[in-house]
PDB file of C-alpha atoms in Angstrom:
ATOM      1  CA  MET A   1     -40.212  -4.489 -40.813  1.00 70.00           C
ATOM      2  CA  ALA A   2     -40.728  -7.364 -38.303  1.00 82.00           C
ATOM      3  CA  THR A   3     -43.659  -7.896 -36.458  1.00 88.00           C
ATOM      4  CA  VAL A   4     -43.929  -9.467 -32.773  1.00 89.00           C
ATOM      5  CA  ASP A   5     -46.995 -10.350 -30.790  1.00 90.00           C
ATOM      6  CA  VAL A   6     -47.761  -8.361 -27.783  1.00 92.00           C
ATOM      7  CA  LEU A   7     -48.550 -10.469 -24.731  1.00 91.00           C
ATOM      8  CA  SER A   8     -51.151  -9.277 -22.104  1.00 89.00           C
ATOM      9  CA  ALA A   9     -50.397  -9.609 -18.281  1.00 87.00           C
ATOM     10  CA  GLU A  10     -52.508 -12.693 -18.314  1.00 86.00           C
ATOM     11  CA  GLY A  11     -50.096 -14.268 -21.040  1.00 78.00           C
ATOM     12  CA  GLY A  12     -52.371 -14.371 -24.084  1.00 85.00           C
ATOM     13  CA  LYS A  13     -51.914 -12.414 -27.300  1.00 86.00           C
ATOM     14  CA  SER A  14     -53.368  -8.968 -27.071  1.00 85.00           C
ATOM     15  CA  GLY A  15     -52.155  -7.769 -30.346  1.00 87.00           C
ATOM     16  CA  SER A  16     -48.988  -7.063 -32.518  1.00 90.00           C
ATOM     17  CA  VAL A  17     -46.444  -4.267 -33.002  1.00 90.00           C
ATOM     18  CA  ASP A  18     -44.188  -3.637 -35.900  1.00 90.00           C
ATOM     19  CA  LEU A  19     -40.373  -3.152 -34.996  1.00 93.00           C
ATOM     20  CA  PRO A  20     -38.897  -0.400 -37.132  1.00 92.00           C
ATOM     21  CA  GLY A  21     -36.460  -1.776 -39.735  1.00 91.00           C
ATOM     22  CA  GLU A  22     -34.099   1.219 -39.260  1.00 93.00           C
ATOM     23  CA  ILE A  23     -33.576   0.221 -35.477  1.00 94.00           C
ATOM     24  CA  PHE A  24     -34.234  -3.647 -35.398  1.00 94.00           C
ATOM     25  CA  ASP A  25     -33.175  -4.699 -39.042  1.00 91.00           C
ATOM     26  CA  VAL A  26     -29.649  -3.387 -39.714  1.00 93.00           C
ATOM     27  CA  GLN A  27     -26.373  -5.036 -40.160  1.00 93.00           C
ATOM     28  CA  ALA A  28     -24.586  -5.698 -37.016  1.00 92.00           C
ATOM     29  CA  ASN A  29     -21.077  -4.057 -37.103  1.00 95.00           C
ATOM     30  CA  VAL A  30     -19.235  -6.424 -34.520  1.00 96.00           C
ATOM     31  CA  PRO A  31     -15.973  -4.202 -34.253  1.00 97.00           C
ATOM     32  CA  LEU A  32     -18.131  -0.993 -33.898  1.00 97.00           C
ATOM     33  CA  MET A  33     -20.185  -2.774 -30.918  1.00 97.00           C
ATOM     34  CA  HIS A  34     -16.799  -4.039 -29.400  1.00 97.00           C
ATOM     35  CA  GLN A  35     -15.383  -0.524 -29.489  1.00 97.00           C
ATOM     36  CA  VAL A  36     -18.443   1.060 -28.000  1.00 97.00           C
ATOM     37  CA  VAL A  37     -18.762  -1.591 -25.234  1.00 97.00           C
ATOM     38  CA  VAL A  38     -15.030  -1.482 -24.255  1.00 97.00           C
ATOM     39  CA  ALA A  39     -15.668   2.337 -24.022  1.00 97.00           C
ATOM     40  CA  GLN A  40     -18.646   1.887 -21.816  1.00 96.00           C
ATOM     41  CA  LEU A  41     -16.903  -0.458 -19.401  1.00 97.00           C
ATOM     42  CA  ALA A  42     -13.987   1.808 -19.214  1.00 97.00           C
ATOM     43  CA  ALA A  43     -15.973   4.769 -18.283  1.00 95.00           C
ATOM     44  CA  ALA A  44     -17.497   2.748 -15.317  1.00 95.00           C
ATOM     45  CA  ARG A  45     -14.110   2.248 -13.865  1.00 95.00           C
ATOM     46  CA  GLN A  46     -13.474   4.356 -10.899  1.00 95.00           C
ATOM     47  CA  GLY A  47      -9.732   5.046 -11.526  1.00 95.00           C
ATOM     48  CA  THR A  48      -9.014   5.515  -7.932  1.00 96.00           C
ATOM     49  CA  HIS A  49      -6.230   3.022  -7.706  1.00 96.00           C
ATOM     50  CA  LYS A  50      -3.080   4.459  -5.933  1.00 96.00           C
ATOM     51  CA  ALA A  51       0.336   2.996  -4.950  1.00 96.00           C
ATOM     52  CA  LYS A  52       2.809   4.998  -2.633  1.00 96.00           C
ATOM     53  CA  THR A  53       6.145   6.220  -3.947  1.00 95.00           C
ATOM     54  CA  ARG A  54       9.234   6.189  -1.616  1.00 94.00           C
ATOM     55  CA  GLY A  55       8.515   9.753  -0.831  1.00 93.00           C
ATOM     56  CA  GLU A  56       4.970   8.889   0.558  1.00 95.00           C
ATOM     57  CA  VAL A  57       5.701   5.828   2.627  1.00 95.00           C
ATOM     58  CA  ALA A  58       5.901   6.418   6.330  1.00 95.00           C
ATOM     59  CA  GLY A  59       9.309   6.108   8.002  1.00 93.00           C
ATOM     60  CA  GLY A  60      12.778   5.821   6.430  1.00 90.00           C
ATOM     61  CA  GLY A  61      14.019   9.152   7.241  1.00 91.00           C
ATOM     62  CA  LYS A  62      17.249   7.914   8.899  1.00 92.00           C
ATOM     63  CA  LYS A  63      20.162   6.328   6.946  1.00 95.00           C
ATOM     64  CA  PRO A  64      19.933   2.524   7.729  1.00 94.00           C
ATOM     65  CA  TYR A  65      23.776   2.433   8.236  1.00 95.00           C
ATOM     66  CA  LYS A  66      26.744   4.369   7.543  1.00 96.00           C
ATOM     67  CA  GLN A  67      27.976   5.121   3.882  1.00 96.00           C
ATOM     68  CA  LYS A  68      31.391   3.333   4.096  1.00 96.00           C
ATOM     69  CA  GLY A  69      32.991   0.543   5.673  1.00 95.00           C
ATOM     70  CA  THR A  70      30.222  -2.134   5.964  1.00 95.00           C
ATOM     71  CA  GLY A  71      31.025  -3.956   2.752  1.00 96.00           C
ATOM     72  CA  ARG A  72      27.429  -3.602   1.828  1.00 96.00           C
ATOM     73  CA  ALA A  73      25.790  -1.277  -0.985  1.00 96.00           C
ATOM     74  CA  ARG A  74      25.188   2.218   0.179  1.00 96.00           C
ATOM     75  CA  GLN A  75      21.753   2.915   1.188  1.00 95.00           C
ATOM     76  CA  GLY A  76      19.715   6.055   2.158  1.00 95.00           C
ATOM     77  CA  SER A  77      16.650   4.882   3.167  1.00 95.00           C
ATOM     78  CA  ILE A  78      14.674   1.687   4.201  1.00 95.00           C
ATOM     79  CA  ARG A  79      11.712   2.920   2.192  1.00 96.00           C
ATOM     80  CA  ALA A  80      13.534   2.801  -1.192  1.00 96.00           C
ATOM     81  CA  PRO A  81      11.800   0.403  -3.817  1.00 96.00           C
ATOM     82  CA  GLN A  82      14.327  -2.167  -3.300  1.00 95.00           C
ATOM     83  CA  PHE A  83      13.405  -2.805   0.325  1.00 95.00           C
ATOM     84  CA  ALA A  84      10.275  -4.758   1.488  1.00 94.00           C
ATOM     85  CA  GLY A  85       7.806  -2.292   2.740  1.00 94.00           C
ATOM     86  CA  GLY A  86       9.396   0.545   0.422  1.00 96.00           C
ATOM     87  CA  GLY A  87       7.771   2.718  -2.269  1.00 96.00           C
ATOM     88  CA  VAL A  88       6.625   1.406  -5.590  1.00 96.00           C
ATOM     89  CA  VAL A  89       8.345   2.414  -8.771  1.00 96.00           C
ATOM     90  CA  HIS A  90       5.851   3.602 -11.647  1.00 95.00           C
ATOM     91  CA  GLY A  91       3.075   2.305  -9.682  1.00 95.00           C
ATOM     92  CA  PRO A  92      -0.709   3.308 -10.562  1.00 96.00           C
ATOM     93  CA  VAL A  93      -1.985   6.631  -9.896  1.00 95.00           C
ATOM     94  CA  PRO A  94      -5.561   7.776 -10.064  1.00 96.00           C
ATOM     95  CA  ARG A  95      -6.764   8.455 -13.644  1.00 95.00           C
ATOM     96  CA  ASP A  96      -9.788   8.790 -15.564  1.00 96.00           C
ATOM     97  CA  TYR A  97     -10.378   5.708 -18.149  1.00 96.00           C
ATOM     98  CA  SER A  98     -13.220   7.167 -20.022  1.00 95.00           C
ATOM     99  CA  GLN A  99     -13.042   7.202 -23.766  1.00 94.00           C
ATOM    100  CA  ARG A 100     -14.733   9.804 -26.129  1.00 94.00           C
ATOM    101  CA  THR A 101     -17.434   8.040 -28.232  1.00 94.00           C
ATOM    102  CA  PRO A 102     -19.501   9.811 -30.721  1.00 95.00           C
ATOM    103  CA  LYS A 103     -23.156   9.745 -30.312  1.00 95.00           C
ATOM    104  CA  LYS A 104     -23.785   8.343 -33.747  1.00 96.00           C
ATOM    105  CA  MET A 105     -21.462   5.469 -33.051  1.00 96.00           C
ATOM    106  CA  LYS A 106     -23.196   4.712 -29.885  1.00 96.00           C
ATOM    107  CA  ALA A 107     -26.594   4.796 -31.659  1.00 96.00           C
ATOM    108  CA  ALA A 108     -25.307   2.649 -34.487  1.00 96.00           C
ATOM    109  CA  ALA A 109     -23.998  -0.081 -32.111  1.00 97.00           C
ATOM    110  CA  LEU A 110     -27.196  -0.197 -30.303  1.00 96.00           C
ATOM    111  CA  ARG A 111     -29.053  -0.675 -33.414  1.00 96.00           C
ATOM    112  CA  GLY A 112     -26.769  -3.481 -34.384  1.00 96.00           C
ATOM    113  CA  ALA A 113     -27.048  -5.111 -31.066  1.00 96.00           C
ATOM    114  CA  LEU A 114     -30.993  -4.952 -30.980  1.00 96.00           C
ATOM    115  CA  SER A 115     -31.073  -6.179 -34.707  1.00 95.00           C
ATOM    116  CA  ASP A 116     -28.996  -9.232 -33.719  1.00 94.00           C
ATOM    117  CA  ARG A 117     -31.537  -9.896 -30.989  1.00 95.00           C
ATOM    118  CA  ALA A 118     -34.491  -9.364 -33.157  1.00 94.00           C
ATOM    119  CA  ARG A 119     -33.337 -11.542 -35.998  1.00 93.00           C
ATOM    120  CA  ALA A 120     -32.841 -14.453 -33.450  1.00 92.00           C
ATOM    121  CA  GLY A 121     -36.348 -14.063 -32.059  1.00 92.00           C
ATOM    122  CA  ARG A 122     -35.148 -12.568 -28.846  1.00 94.00           C
ATOM    123  CA  VAL A 123     -36.912  -9.372 -28.521  1.00 95.00           C
ATOM    124  CA  HIS A 124     -40.401  -9.640 -26.909  1.00 95.00           C
ATOM    125  CA  VAL A 125     -43.226  -7.127 -26.205  1.00 95.00           C
ATOM    126  CA  VAL A 126     -45.650  -7.245 -23.443  1.00 94.00           C
ATOM    127  CA  GLU A 127     -48.586  -4.999 -22.611  1.00 92.00           C
ATOM    128  CA  ALA A 128     -47.790  -4.898 -18.870  1.00 91.00           C
ATOM    129  CA  PHE A 129     -46.396  -7.269 -16.345  1.00 93.00           C
ATOM    130  CA  VAL A 130     -48.966  -6.222 -13.572  1.00 91.00           C
ATOM    131  CA  THR A 131     -52.405  -5.181 -13.654  1.00 86.00           C
ATOM    132  CA  GLY A 132     -53.988  -2.999 -11.197  1.00 84.00           C
ATOM    133  CA  GLU A 133     -52.406  -0.555  -8.927  1.00 87.00           C
ATOM    134  CA  LYS A 134     -50.543  -2.824  -6.510  1.00 93.00           C
ATOM    135  CA  PRO A 135     -46.948  -4.111  -7.404  1.00 93.00           C
ATOM    136  CA  SER A 136     -46.662  -7.829  -7.313  1.00 94.00           C
ATOM    137  CA  THR A 137     -43.318  -9.708  -8.037  1.00 94.00           C
ATOM    138  CA  LYS A 138     -45.073 -12.899  -8.208  1.00 95.00           C
ATOM    139  CA  ALA A 139     -47.611 -11.815 -10.899  1.00 93.00           C
ATOM    140  CA  ALA A 140     -44.878  -9.933 -12.774  1.00 94.00           C
ATOM    141  CA  ILE A 141     -42.391 -13.119 -13.022  1.00 95.00           C
ATOM    142  CA  ALA A 142     -45.367 -15.118 -13.889  1.00 93.00           C
ATOM    143  CA  THR A 143     -45.968 -12.774 -16.957  1.00 93.00           C
ATOM    144  CA  LEU A 144     -42.304 -12.497 -17.880  1.00 94.00           C
ATOM    145  CA  ARG A 145     -41.981 -16.393 -17.924  1.00 93.00           C
ATOM    146  CA  LYS A 146     -44.715 -16.607 -20.427  1.00 92.00           C
ATOM    147  CA  ALA A 147     -42.858 -14.379 -22.709  1.00 91.00           C
ATOM    148  CA  THR A 148     -39.308 -15.944 -22.234  1.00 92.00           C
ATOM    149  CA  GLU A 149     -37.588 -18.621 -19.975  1.00 92.00           C
ATOM    150  CA  ALA A 150     -34.102 -17.058 -20.629  1.00 92.00           C
ATOM    151  CA  ARG A 151     -31.775 -16.958 -17.797  1.00 93.00           C
ATOM    152  CA  ARG A 152     -30.611 -13.302 -18.019  1.00 95.00           C
ATOM    153  CA  VAL A 153     -33.434 -10.820 -19.330  1.00 96.00           C
ATOM    154  CA  LEU A 154     -33.229  -7.333 -19.889  1.00 97.00           C
ATOM    155  CA  VAL A 155     -36.641  -5.548 -19.287  1.00 96.00           C
ATOM    156  CA  VAL A 156     -37.292  -2.169 -20.908  1.00 96.00           C
ATOM    157  CA  LEU A 157     -39.510   0.019 -18.989  1.00 95.00           C
ATOM    158  CA  SER A 158     -40.754   3.664 -19.846  1.00 94.00           C
ATOM    159  CA  SER A 159     -39.637   6.273 -17.585  1.00 91.00           C
ATOM    160  CA  THR A 160     -42.689   6.677 -15.578  1.00 91.00           C
ATOM    161  CA  ASP A 161     -43.699   2.880 -15.180  1.00 92.00           C
ATOM    162  CA  GLU A 162     -43.090   2.775 -11.220  1.00 94.00           C
ATOM    163  CA  LEU A 163     -45.544  -0.288 -10.948  1.00 94.00           C
ATOM    164  CA  ASN A 164     -43.552  -2.682 -13.160  1.00 94.00           C
ATOM    165  CA  TRP A 165     -40.336  -1.448 -11.788  1.00 95.00           C
ATOM    166  CA  LEU A 166     -41.415  -2.129  -8.293  1.00 96.00           C
ATOM    167  CA  SER A 167     -42.583  -5.577  -9.218  1.00 95.00           C
ATOM    168  CA  LEU A 168     -39.395  -6.785 -11.122  1.00 95.00           C
ATOM    169  CA  ARG A 169     -36.597  -4.980  -9.185  1.00 94.00           C
ATOM    170  CA  ASN A 170     -36.061  -7.942  -6.678  1.00 93.00           C
ATOM    171  CA  GLU A 171     -35.821 -10.628  -9.470  1.00 93.00           C
ATOM    172  CA  ALA A 172     -32.075 -11.782  -9.874  1.00 93.00           C
ATOM    173  CA  SER A 173     -32.511 -12.748 -13.505  1.00 93.00           C
ATOM    174  CA  VAL A 174     -33.960  -9.465 -14.505  1.00 96.00           C
ATOM    175  CA  HIS A 175     -32.109  -6.205 -15.246  1.00 96.00           C
ATOM    176  CA  LEU A 176     -34.291  -3.149 -15.513  1.00 96.00           C
ATOM    177  CA  ILE A 177     -33.639  -0.373 -17.503  1.00 96.00           C
ATOM    178  CA  GLU A 178     -35.602   2.702 -18.675  1.00 96.00           C
ATOM    179  CA  ALA A 179     -36.170   3.174 -22.495  1.00 93.00           C
ATOM    180  CA  GLY A 180     -33.907   6.522 -22.599  1.00 92.00           C
ATOM    181  CA  GLN A 181     -30.784   4.565 -20.949  1.00 94.00           C
ATOM    182  CA  LEU A 182     -30.991   1.578 -23.193  1.00 96.00           C
ATOM    183  CA  ASN A 183     -27.172   0.811 -24.300  1.00 95.00           C
ATOM    184  CA  THR A 184     -25.410  -1.818 -26.210  1.00 96.00           C
ATOM    185  CA  TYR A 185     -23.706  -3.473 -23.233  1.00 97.00           C
ATOM    186  CA  ASP A 186     -26.859  -4.387 -21.474  1.00 96.00           C
ATOM    187  CA  VAL A 187     -28.520  -5.570 -24.660  1.00 96.00           C
ATOM    188  CA  LEU A 188     -25.530  -8.008 -25.583  1.00 96.00           C
ATOM    189  CA  VAL A 189     -25.009  -9.326 -22.015  1.00 96.00           C
ATOM    190  CA  ALA A 190     -28.659 -10.216 -21.763  1.00 96.00           C
ATOM    191  CA  ASP A 191     -29.980 -13.409 -23.408  1.00 95.00           C
ATOM    192  CA  ASP A 192     -33.620 -11.907 -24.215  1.00 95.00           C
ATOM    193  CA  VAL A 193     -34.986  -8.220 -24.231  1.00 96.00           C
ATOM    194  CA  VAL A 194     -38.583  -7.636 -23.136  1.00 96.00           C
ATOM    195  CA  PHE A 195     -40.240  -4.298 -24.004  1.00 96.00           C
ATOM    196  CA  THR A 196     -43.448  -3.075 -22.444  1.00 94.00           C
ATOM    197  CA  LYS A 197     -45.665  -1.654 -25.157  1.00 93.00           C
ATOM    198  CA  GLU A 198     -45.191   2.024 -23.684  1.00 93.00           C
ATOM    199  CA  ALA A 199     -41.479   1.591 -23.240  1.00 94.00           C
ATOM    200  CA  LEU A 200     -41.096   0.460 -27.092  1.00 95.00           C
ATOM    201  CA  ASP A 201     -43.280   3.424 -28.045  1.00 93.00           C
ATOM    202  CA  GLU A 202     -41.007   5.699 -25.981  1.00 93.00           C
ATOM    203  CA  PHE A 203     -37.808   4.212 -27.505  1.00 94.00           C
ATOM    204  CA  THR A 204     -38.831   4.162 -31.065  1.00 90.00           C
ATOM    205  CA  ARG A 205     -39.972   7.740 -31.058  1.00 83.00           C
ATOM    206  CA  VAL A 206     -36.606   9.030 -29.747  1.00 59.00           C
ATOM    207  CA  PRO A 207     -34.557   8.171 -32.907  1.00 48.00           C
ATOM    208  CA  ALA A 208     -37.073   9.919 -35.160  1.00 40.00           C
ATOM    209  CA  ALA A 209     -37.046  13.071 -33.072  1.00 42.00           C
ATOM    210  CA  SER A 210     -33.257  13.206 -33.163  1.00 47.00           C
ATOM    211  CA  LYS A 211     -33.264  12.875 -37.018  1.00 44.00           C
ATOM    212  CA  THR A 212     -35.700  15.608 -37.344  1.00 38.00           C
ATOM    213  CA  GLU A 213     -33.762  17.940 -35.129  1.00 45.00           C
ATOM    214  CA  GLU A 214     -30.770  17.159 -37.203  1.00 46.00           C
ATOM    215  CA  GLY A 215     -32.452  18.028 -40.313  1.00 46.00           C
ATOM    216  CA  ASP A 216     -33.614  21.240 -39.077  1.00 49.00           C
ATOM    217  CA  LYS A 217     -30.004  22.513 -38.367  1.00 46.00           C
TER     218      LYS A 217
END
């Protein structure tokens, strides 16, 4: 079980927190993470691409020239695939790209990604980015830079943390996500992962609750 320092909004150390070994210190399965990320990106595709067939292209109802006597190949429509402006043969049609990925595979891939970041010292915890009741992007970024100087940062907030969300949502180098929506792709694409103390508590409680429910069945 690794231990990381918890930074206050002023940038000083306000304590420390243990990162559960079953989440932040497991063997990373690279093929599994690749499979889960590919499935996640595939599910994000709209799949609305469409090419018209010869029956869907406007025009072409008249035979371009007579069947015989011209010396040319017989043609029935100028919207046939061999003509410019004609239909497309075997073109793309709307489809669903999503893949079925078991929940246990997603969870294992996420644990592997978080463990990889934790072992590299790229998981950080802050008490809060802003103190008080008023959002402040300037103050939030100042606190964030005391935790990490990474160019791409994944900030994990609790589901009820509106103050910090409003403070960081306009920062281009930050991707915000709720603890319950944390996923393998967002962890891997970010250089560093920063949890608030509340978000870390919320996230680490979820796997324990899931195991309890599975054991009761």
